[in-house]
Coordinates of C-alpha atoms in Angstrom, one line a residue:
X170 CA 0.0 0.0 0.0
X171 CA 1.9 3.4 -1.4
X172 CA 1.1 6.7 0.3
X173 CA -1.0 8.5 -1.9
X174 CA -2.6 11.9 -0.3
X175 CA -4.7 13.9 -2.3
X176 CA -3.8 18.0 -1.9
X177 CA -6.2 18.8 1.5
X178 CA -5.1 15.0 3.3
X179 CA -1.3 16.1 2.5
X180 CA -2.1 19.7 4.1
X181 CA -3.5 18.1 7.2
X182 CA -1.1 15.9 8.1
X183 CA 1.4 17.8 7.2
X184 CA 0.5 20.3 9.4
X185 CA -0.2 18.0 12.4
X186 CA 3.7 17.1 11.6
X187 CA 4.9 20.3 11.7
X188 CA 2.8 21.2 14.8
X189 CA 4.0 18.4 16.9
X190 CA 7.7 19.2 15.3
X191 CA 7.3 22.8 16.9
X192 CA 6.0 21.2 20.5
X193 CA 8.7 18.8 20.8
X194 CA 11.4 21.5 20.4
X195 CA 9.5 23.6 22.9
X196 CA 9.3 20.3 25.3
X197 CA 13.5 20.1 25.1
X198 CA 14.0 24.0 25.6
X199 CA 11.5 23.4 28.7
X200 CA 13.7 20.6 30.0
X201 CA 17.0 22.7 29.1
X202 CA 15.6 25.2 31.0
X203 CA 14.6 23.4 33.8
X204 CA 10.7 24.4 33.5
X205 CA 8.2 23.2 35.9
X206 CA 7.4 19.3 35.3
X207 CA 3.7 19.5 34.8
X208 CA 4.1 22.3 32.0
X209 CA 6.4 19.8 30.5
X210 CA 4.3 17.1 30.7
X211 CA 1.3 18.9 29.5
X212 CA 3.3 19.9 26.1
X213 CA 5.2 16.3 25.8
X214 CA 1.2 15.1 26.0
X215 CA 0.0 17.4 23.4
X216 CA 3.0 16.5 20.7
X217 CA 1.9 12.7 21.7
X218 CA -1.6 13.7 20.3
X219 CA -0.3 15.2 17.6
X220 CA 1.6 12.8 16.3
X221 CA -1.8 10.4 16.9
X222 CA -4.0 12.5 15.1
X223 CA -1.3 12.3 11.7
X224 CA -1.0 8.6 12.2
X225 CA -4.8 8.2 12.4
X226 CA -5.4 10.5 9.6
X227 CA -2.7 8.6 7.2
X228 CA -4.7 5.0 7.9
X229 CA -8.1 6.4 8.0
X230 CA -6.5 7.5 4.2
X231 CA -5.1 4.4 3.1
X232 CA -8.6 2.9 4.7
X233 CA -10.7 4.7 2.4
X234 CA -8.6 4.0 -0.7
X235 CA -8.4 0.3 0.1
X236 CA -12.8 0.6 0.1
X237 CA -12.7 2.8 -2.9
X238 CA -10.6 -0.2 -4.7
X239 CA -12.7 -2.7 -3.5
X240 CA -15.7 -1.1 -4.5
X241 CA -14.5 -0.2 -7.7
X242 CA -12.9 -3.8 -8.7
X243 CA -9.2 -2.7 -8.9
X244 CA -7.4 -5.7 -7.6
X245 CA -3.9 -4.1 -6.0
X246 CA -2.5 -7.9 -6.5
X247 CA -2.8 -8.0 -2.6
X248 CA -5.0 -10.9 -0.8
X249 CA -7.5 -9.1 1.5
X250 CA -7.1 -10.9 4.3
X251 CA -3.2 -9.8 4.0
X252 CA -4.2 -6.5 4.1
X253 CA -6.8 -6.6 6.4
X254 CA -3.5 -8.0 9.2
X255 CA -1.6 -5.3 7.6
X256 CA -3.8 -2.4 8.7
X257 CA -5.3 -3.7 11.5
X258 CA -1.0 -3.8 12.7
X259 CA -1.3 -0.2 11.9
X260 CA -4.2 0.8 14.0
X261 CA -2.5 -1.0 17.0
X262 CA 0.9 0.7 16.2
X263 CA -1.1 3.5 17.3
X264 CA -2.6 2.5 20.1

């Protein structure tokens, strides 16, 4: 399965990326500064989610392709039960 985003699904996760990119930097100038743990915490949470939400939004994509192919008859030489293993690893990667 190739990772094929259309325009918007790039821009989305692409920006979660980038947001949990920023957080994480902020979360090691928090501990370089020696910042209250909590605060840390809270931002090392927040980069966790955002990194979540991208992974989500990348299999809920490659979901929805591997329907519209079904649906549509095009045969990606893959056995469906073979995928089926493969994406249900991916959801539990992520949880």
């Amino acid at each position: 399965m190739e990772l094929e985003l259309a325009g918007a699904e790039l821009k989305s996760v692409l920006n979660r990326l980038r947001r949990a990119q920023g957080q994480i930097s902020g979360v090691i100038r928090m501990i370089e500064e020696g910042r209250d743990c909590e605060e840390v915490i809270t931002q090392l949470a927040a980069a966790s989610r955002a990194l979540d939400r991208a992974g989500f939004a990348l299999i809920a994509t490659g979901l929805q392709r591997c329907i519209a192919d079904m649906e549509s008859g095009t045969k990606s030489g893959e056995d469906p039960e073979k995928m089926r293993a493969r994406l249900e690893r991916l959801f539990l990667s992520l949880a």
